[in-house]
PDB file of C-alpha atoms and ligand atoms in Angstrom:
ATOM      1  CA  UNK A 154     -23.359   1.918  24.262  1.00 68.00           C
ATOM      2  CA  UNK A 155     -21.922   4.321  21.304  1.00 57.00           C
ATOM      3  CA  UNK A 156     -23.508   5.109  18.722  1.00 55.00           C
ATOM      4  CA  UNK A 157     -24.256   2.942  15.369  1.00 59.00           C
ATOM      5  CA  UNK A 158     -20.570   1.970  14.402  1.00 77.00           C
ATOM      6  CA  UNK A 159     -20.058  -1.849  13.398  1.00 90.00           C
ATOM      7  CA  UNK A 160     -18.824  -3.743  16.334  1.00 97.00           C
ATOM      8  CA  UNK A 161     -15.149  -4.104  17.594  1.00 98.00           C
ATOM      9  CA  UNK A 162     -14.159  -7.223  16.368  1.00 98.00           C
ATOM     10  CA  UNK A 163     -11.665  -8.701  19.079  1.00 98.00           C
ATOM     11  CA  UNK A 164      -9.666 -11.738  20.278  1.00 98.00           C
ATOM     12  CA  UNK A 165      -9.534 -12.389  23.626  1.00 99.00           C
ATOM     13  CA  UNK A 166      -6.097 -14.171  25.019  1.00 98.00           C
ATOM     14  CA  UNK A 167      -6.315 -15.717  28.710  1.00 98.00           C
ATOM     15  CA  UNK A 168      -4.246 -18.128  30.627  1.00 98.00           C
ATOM     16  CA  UNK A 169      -6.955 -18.712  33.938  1.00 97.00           C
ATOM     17  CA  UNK A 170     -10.203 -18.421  35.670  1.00 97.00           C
ATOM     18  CA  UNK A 171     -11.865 -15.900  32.939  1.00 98.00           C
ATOM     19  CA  UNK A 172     -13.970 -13.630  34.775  1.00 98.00           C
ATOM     20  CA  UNK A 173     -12.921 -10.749  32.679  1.00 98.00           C
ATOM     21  CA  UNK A 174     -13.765 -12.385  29.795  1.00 98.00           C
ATOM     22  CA  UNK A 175     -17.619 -13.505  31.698  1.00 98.00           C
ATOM     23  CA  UNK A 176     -18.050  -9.135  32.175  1.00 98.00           C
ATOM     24  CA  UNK A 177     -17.332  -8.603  28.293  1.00 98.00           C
ATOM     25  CA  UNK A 178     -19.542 -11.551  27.620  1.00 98.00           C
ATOM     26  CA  UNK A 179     -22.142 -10.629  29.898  1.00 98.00           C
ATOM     27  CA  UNK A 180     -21.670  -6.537  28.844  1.00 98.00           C
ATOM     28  CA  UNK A 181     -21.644  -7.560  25.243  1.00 98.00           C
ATOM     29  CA  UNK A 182     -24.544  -9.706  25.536  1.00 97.00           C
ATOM     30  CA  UNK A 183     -26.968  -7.105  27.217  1.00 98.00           C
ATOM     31  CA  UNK A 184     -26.377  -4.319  24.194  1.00 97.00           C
ATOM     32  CA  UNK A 185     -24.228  -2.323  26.476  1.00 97.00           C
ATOM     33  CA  UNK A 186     -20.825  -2.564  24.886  1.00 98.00           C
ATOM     34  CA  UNK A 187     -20.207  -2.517  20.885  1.00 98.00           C
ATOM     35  CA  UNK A 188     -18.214  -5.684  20.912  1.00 98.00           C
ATOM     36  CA  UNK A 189     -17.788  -8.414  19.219  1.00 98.00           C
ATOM     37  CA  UNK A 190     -15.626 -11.549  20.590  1.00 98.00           C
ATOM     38  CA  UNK A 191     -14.304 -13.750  17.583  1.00 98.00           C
ATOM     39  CA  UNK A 192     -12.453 -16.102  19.570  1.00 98.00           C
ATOM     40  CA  UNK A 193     -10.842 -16.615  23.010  1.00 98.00           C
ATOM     41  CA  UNK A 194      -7.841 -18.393  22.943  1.00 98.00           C
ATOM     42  CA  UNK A 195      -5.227 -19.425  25.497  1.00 98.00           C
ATOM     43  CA  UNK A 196      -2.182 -21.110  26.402  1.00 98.00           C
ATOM     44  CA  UNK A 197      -3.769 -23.357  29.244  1.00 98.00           C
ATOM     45  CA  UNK A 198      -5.828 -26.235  27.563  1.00 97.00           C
ATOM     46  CA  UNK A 199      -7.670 -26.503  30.939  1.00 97.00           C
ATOM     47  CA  UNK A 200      -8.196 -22.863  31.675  1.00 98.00           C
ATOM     48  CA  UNK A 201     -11.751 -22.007  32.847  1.00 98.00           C
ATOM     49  CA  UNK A 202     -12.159 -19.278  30.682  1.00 98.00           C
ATOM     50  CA  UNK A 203     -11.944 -21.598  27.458  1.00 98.00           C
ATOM     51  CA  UNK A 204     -15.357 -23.362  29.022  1.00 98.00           C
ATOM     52  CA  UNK A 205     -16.782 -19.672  29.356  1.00 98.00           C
ATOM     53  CA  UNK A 206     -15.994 -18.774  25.782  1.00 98.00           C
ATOM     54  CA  UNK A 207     -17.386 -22.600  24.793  1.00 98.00           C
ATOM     55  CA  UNK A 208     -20.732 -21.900  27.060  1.00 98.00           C
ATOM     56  CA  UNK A 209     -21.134 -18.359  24.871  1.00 98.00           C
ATOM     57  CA  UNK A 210     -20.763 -20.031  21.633  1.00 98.00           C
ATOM     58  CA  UNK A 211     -17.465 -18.726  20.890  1.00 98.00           C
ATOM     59  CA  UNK A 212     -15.022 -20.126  19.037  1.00 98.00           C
ATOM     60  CA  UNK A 213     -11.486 -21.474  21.212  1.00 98.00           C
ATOM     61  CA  UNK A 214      -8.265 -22.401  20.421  1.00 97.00           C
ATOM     62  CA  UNK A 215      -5.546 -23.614  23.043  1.00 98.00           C
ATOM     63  CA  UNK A 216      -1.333 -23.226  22.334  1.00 97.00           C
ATOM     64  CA  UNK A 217       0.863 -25.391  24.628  1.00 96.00           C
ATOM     65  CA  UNK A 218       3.989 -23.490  25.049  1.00 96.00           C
ATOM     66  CA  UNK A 219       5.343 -27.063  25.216  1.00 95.00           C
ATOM     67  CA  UNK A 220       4.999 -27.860  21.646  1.00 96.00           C
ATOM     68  CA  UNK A 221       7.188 -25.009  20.432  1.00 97.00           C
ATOM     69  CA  UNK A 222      11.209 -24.910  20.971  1.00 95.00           C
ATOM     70  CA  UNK A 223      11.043 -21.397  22.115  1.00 95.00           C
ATOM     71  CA  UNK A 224       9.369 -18.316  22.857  1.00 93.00           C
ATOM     72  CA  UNK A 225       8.958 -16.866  19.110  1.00 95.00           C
ATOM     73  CA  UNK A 226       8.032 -20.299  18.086  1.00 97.00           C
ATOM     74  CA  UNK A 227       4.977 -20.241  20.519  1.00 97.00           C
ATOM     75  CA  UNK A 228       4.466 -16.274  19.408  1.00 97.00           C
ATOM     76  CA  UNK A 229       4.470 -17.069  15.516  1.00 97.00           C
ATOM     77  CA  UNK A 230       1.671 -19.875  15.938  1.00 97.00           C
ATOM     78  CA  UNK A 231       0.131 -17.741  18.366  1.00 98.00           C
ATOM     79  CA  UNK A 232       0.019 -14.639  15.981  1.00 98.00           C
ATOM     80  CA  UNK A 233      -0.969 -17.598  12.826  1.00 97.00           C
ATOM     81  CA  UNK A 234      -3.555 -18.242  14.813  1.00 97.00           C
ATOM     82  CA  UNK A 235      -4.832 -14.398  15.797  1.00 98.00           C
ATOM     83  CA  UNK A 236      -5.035 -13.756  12.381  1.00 97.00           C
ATOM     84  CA  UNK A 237      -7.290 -16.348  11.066  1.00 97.00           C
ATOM     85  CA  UNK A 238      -9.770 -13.582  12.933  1.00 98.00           C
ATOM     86  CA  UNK A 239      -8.185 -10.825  11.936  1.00 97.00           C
ATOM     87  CA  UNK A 240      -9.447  -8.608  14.915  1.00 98.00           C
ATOM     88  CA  UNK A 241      -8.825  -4.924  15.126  1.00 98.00           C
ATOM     89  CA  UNK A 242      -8.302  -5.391  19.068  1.00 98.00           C
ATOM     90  CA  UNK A 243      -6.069  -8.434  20.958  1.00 98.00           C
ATOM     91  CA  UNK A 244      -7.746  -8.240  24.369  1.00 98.00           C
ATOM     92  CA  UNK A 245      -5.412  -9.386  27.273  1.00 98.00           C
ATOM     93  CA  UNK A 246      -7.824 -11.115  29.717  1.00 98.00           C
ATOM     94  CA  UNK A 247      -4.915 -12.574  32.584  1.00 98.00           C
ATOM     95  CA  UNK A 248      -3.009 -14.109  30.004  1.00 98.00           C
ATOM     96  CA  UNK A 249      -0.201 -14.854  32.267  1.00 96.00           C
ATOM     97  CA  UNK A 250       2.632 -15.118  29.379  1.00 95.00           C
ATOM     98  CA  UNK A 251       4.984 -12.518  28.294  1.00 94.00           C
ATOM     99  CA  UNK A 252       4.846 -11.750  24.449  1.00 96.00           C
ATOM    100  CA  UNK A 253       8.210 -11.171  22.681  1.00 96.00           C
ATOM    101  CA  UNK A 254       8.998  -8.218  21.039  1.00 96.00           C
ATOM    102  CA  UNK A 255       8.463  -8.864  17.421  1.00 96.00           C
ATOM    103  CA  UNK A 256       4.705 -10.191  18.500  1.00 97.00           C
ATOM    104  CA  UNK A 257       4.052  -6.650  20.014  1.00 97.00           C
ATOM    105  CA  UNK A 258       5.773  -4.909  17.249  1.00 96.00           C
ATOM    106  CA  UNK A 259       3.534  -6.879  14.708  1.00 96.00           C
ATOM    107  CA  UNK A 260       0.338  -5.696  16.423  1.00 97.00           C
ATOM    108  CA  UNK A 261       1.832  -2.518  17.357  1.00 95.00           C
ATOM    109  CA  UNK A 262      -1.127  -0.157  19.271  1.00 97.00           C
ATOM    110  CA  UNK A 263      -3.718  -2.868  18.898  1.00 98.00           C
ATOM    111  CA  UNK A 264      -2.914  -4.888  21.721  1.00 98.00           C
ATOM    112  CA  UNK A 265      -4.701  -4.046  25.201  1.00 98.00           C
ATOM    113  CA  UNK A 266      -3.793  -5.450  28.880  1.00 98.00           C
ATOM    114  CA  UNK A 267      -5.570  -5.057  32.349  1.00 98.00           C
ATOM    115  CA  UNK A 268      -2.900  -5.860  34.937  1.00 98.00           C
ATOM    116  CA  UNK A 269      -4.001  -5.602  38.618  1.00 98.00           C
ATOM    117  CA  UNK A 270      -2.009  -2.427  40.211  1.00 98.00           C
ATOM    118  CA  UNK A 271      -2.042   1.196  40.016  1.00 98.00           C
ATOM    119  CA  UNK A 272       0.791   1.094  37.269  1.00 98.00           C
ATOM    120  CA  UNK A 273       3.572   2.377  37.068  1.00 98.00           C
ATOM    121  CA  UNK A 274       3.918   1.006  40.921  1.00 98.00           C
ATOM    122  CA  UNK A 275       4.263  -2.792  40.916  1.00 98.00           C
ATOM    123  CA  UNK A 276       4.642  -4.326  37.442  1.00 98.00           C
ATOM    124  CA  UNK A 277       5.038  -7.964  37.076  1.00 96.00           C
ATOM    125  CA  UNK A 278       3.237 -10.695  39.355  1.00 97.00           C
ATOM    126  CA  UNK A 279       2.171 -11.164  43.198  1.00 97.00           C
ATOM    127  CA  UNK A 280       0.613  -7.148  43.261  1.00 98.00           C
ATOM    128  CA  UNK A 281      -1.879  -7.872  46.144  1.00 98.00           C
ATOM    129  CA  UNK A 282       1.157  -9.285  48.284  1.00 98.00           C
ATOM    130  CA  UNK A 283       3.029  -6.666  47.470  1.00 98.00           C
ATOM    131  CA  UNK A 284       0.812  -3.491  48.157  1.00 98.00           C
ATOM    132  CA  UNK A 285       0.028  -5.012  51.369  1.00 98.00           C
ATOM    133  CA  UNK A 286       3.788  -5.567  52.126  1.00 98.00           C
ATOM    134  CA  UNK A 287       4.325  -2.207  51.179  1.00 98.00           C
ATOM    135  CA  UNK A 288       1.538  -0.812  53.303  1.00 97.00           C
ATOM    136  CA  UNK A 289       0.108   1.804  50.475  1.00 97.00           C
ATOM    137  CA  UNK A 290      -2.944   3.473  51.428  1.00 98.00           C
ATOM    138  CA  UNK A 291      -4.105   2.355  47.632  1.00 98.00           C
ATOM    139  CA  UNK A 292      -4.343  -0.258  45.196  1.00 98.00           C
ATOM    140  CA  UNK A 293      -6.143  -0.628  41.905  1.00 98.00           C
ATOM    141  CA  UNK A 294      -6.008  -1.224  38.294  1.00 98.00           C
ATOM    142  CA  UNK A 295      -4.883  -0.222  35.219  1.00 98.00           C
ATOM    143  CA  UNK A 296      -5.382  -0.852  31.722  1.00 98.00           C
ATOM    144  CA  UNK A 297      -2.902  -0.178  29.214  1.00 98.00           C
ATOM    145  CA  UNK A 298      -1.650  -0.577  25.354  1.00 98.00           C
ATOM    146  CA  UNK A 299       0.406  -3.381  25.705  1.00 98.00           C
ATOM    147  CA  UNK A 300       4.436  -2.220  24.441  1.00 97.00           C
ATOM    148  CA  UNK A 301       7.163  -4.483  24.707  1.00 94.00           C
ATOM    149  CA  UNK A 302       8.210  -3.081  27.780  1.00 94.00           C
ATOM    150  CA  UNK A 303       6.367  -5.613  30.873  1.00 94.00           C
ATOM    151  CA  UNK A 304       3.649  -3.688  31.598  1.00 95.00           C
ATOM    152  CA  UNK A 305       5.221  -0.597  30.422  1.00 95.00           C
ATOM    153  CA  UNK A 306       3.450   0.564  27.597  1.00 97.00           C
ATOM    154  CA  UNK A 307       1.098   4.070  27.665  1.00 98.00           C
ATOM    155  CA  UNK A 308      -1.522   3.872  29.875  1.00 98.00           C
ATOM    156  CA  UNK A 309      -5.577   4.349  29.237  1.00 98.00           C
ATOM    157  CA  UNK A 310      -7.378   4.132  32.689  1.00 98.00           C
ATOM    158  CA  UNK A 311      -7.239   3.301  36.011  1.00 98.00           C
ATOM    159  CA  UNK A 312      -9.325   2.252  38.883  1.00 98.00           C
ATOM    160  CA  UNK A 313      -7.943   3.076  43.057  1.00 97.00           C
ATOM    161  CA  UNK A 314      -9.645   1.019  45.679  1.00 97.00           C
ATOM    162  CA  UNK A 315      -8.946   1.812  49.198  1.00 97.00           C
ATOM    163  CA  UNK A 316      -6.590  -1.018  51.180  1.00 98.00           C
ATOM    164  CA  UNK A 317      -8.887  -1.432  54.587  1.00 97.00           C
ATOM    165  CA  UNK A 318      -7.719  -2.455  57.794  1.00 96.00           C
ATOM    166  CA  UNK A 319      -7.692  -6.280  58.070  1.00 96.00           C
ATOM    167  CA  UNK A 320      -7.578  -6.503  54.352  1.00 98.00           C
ATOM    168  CA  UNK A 321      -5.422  -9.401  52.813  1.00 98.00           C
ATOM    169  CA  UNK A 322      -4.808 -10.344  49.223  1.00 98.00           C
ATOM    170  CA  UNK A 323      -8.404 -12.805  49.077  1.00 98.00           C
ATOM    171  CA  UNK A 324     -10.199  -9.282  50.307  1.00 98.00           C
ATOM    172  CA  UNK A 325      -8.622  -6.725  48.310  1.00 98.00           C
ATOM    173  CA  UNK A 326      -8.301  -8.898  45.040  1.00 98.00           C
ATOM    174  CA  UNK A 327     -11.933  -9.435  45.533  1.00 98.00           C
ATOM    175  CA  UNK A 328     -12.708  -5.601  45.401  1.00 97.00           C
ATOM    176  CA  UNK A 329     -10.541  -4.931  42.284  1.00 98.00           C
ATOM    177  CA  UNK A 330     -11.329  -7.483  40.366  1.00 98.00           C
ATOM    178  CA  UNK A 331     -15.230  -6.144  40.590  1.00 97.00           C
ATOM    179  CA  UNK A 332     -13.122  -2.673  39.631  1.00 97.00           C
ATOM    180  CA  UNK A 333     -11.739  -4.766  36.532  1.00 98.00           C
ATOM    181  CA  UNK A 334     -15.186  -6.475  35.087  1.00 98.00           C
ATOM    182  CA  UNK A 335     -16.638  -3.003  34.994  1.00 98.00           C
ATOM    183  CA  UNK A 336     -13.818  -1.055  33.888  1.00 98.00           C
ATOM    184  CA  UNK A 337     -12.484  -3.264  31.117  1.00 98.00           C
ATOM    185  CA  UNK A 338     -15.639  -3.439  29.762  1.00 98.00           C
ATOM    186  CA  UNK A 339     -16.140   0.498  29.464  1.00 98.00           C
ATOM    187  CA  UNK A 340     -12.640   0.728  27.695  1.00 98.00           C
ATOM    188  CA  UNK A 341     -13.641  -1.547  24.851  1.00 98.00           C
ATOM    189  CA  UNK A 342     -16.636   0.452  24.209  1.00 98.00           C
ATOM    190  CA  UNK A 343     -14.619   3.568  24.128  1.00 97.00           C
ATOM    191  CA  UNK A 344     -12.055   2.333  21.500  1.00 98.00           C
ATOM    192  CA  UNK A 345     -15.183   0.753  19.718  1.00 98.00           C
ATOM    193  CA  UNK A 346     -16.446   4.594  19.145  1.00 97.00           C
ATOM    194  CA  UNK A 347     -12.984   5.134  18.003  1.00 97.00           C
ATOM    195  CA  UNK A 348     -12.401   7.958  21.088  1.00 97.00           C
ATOM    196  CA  UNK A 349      -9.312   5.579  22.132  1.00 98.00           C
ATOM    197  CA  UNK A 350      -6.567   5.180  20.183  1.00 98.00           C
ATOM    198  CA  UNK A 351      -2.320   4.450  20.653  1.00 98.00           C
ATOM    199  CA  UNK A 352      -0.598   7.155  18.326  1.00 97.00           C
ATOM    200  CA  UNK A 353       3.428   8.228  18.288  1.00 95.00           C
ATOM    201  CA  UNK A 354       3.779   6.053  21.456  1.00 95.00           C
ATOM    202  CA  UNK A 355       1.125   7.333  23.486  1.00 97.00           C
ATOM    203  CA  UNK A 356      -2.504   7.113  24.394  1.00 98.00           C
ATOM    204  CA  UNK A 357      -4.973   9.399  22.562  1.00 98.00           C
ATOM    205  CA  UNK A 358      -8.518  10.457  24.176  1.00 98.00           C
ATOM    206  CA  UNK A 359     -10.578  12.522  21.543  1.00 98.00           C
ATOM    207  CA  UNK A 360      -7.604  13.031  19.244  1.00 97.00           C
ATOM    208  CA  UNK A 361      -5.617  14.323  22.379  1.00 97.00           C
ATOM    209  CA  UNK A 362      -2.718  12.924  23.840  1.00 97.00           C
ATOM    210  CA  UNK A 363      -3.247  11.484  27.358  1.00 97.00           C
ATOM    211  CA  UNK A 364      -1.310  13.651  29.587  1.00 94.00           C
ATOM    212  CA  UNK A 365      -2.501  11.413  32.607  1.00 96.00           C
ATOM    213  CA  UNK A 366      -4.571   7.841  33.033  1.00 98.00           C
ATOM    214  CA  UNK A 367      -8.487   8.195  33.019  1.00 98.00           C
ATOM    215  CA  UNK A 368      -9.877   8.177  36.436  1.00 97.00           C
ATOM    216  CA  UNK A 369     -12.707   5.104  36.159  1.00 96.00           C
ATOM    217  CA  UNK A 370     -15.991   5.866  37.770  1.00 84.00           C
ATOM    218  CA  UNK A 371     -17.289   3.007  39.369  1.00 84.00           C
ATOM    219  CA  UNK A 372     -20.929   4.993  39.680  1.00 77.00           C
ATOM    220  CA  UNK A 373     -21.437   4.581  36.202  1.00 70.00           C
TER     221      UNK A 373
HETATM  222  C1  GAR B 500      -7.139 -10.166  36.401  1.00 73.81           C
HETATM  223  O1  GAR B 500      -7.261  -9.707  37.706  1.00 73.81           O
HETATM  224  C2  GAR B 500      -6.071  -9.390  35.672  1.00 73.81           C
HETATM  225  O2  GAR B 500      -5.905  -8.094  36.161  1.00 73.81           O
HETATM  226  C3  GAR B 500      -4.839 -10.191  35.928  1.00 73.81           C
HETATM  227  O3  GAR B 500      -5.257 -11.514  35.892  1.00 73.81           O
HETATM  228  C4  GAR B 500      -6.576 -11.584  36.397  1.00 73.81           C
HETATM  229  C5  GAR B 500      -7.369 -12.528  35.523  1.00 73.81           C
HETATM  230  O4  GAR B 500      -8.480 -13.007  36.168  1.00 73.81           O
HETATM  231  N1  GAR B 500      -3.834  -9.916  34.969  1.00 73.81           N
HETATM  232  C6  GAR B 500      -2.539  -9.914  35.238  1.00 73.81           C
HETATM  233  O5  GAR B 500      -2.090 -10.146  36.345  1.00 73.81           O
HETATM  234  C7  GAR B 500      -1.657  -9.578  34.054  1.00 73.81           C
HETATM  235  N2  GAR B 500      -0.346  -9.222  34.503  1.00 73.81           N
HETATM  236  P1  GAR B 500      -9.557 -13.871  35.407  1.00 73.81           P
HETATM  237  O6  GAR B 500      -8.845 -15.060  34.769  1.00 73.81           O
HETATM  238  O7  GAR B 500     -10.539 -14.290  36.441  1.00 73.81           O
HETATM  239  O8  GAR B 500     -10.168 -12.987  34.353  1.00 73.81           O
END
């Protein structure tokens, strides 16, 4: 963990299963990150990771698309209720909705995604189908400030994990997703100690622009 600094207060937005949000929980609650979750909320009243958050004592909140006539109705309540927290961070944990323009413009550089490919190759959804379609020696994951671009905007890190023989999308979603609970994890503790930081449109490390992605190291 980094140094003494007060916790990164964050809100964590997910649509499924949450095991993202279980390795910041789990990182978080052993010391090792300097995190602090103020409330997980989603757009699936059934979704998994709501129970997780419930199970860790944190607070919820569920938005039915349903209830609003469109897209910036949904993103106004959604952003109403974000700031009742006021978090430096929105953490994208699978949250499986695209976010309109004004919402990302309104938290402009605070807004963080983990999307499951070696981005730029294979925005959007179905990655694991796709890579193996493709037959790329390679797969991974990124994370990435969150523009209003689909999975466009500057990235931070990445992850590469080797497609094996045989593999198919249960196999190799298995491997990155262990990629993902340790590498989204390590992020938030960097932009905790302030060394991570969206500036002019692009990702800083250490008050330097990020030329290219940071290479994760699973080792550590
Ligand atoms: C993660 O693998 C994440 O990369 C992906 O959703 C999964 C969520 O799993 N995100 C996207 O595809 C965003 N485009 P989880 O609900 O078990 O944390």
């Amino acid at each position: 963990m980094n140094g003494s600094a007060s916790p990164l207060q964050i809100v964590v937005l997910l649509s499924g299963s949450g095991t993202t949000l279980q390795a910041i929980i789990d990182e978080m609650q052993a010391g090792n990150i300097n995190v602090e979750i103020k409330a997980v909320i989603s757009d699936q009243s059934q979704a998994t990771g709501l129970t997780r958050a419930e199970n860790a004592g944190i607070e919820t909140c569920a938005l039915s698309p349903r209830d609003y006539p469109d897209r910036q109705g949904f993103d106004h309540a959604l952003a109403s209720c974000i700031d009742r927290y006021k978090p430096q961070y929105i953490v994208l944990a699978g949250f499986m909705r695209i976010l309109g323009k004004s919402f990302v413009e309104r938290f402009a550089g605070k807004i963080l995604n983990i999307h499951p490919s070696l981005l730029p190759r294979f925005r959007g959804l179905d990655t694991y189908a796709r890579v193996l379609e493709a037959g790329d020696a390679e797969h991974g994951t990124s994370v990435h400030f969150v523009t209003a671009e689909l999975d466009g905007g500057p990235l931070i890190m990445q992850s590469r994990v080797k497609v094996l023989e045989g593999d198919d999308e249960e196999s190799l979603s298995a491997r990155v997703k262990e990629r993902e609970r340790k590498m989204y994890p390590a992020v938030l503790d960097m932009i905790a100690a302030k060394r991570i930081e969206m500036k002019d449109g692009q990702a800083w490390l250490d008050n330097q622009p990020l030329d290219h992605p940071l290479e994760f190291d699973p080792s550590k």
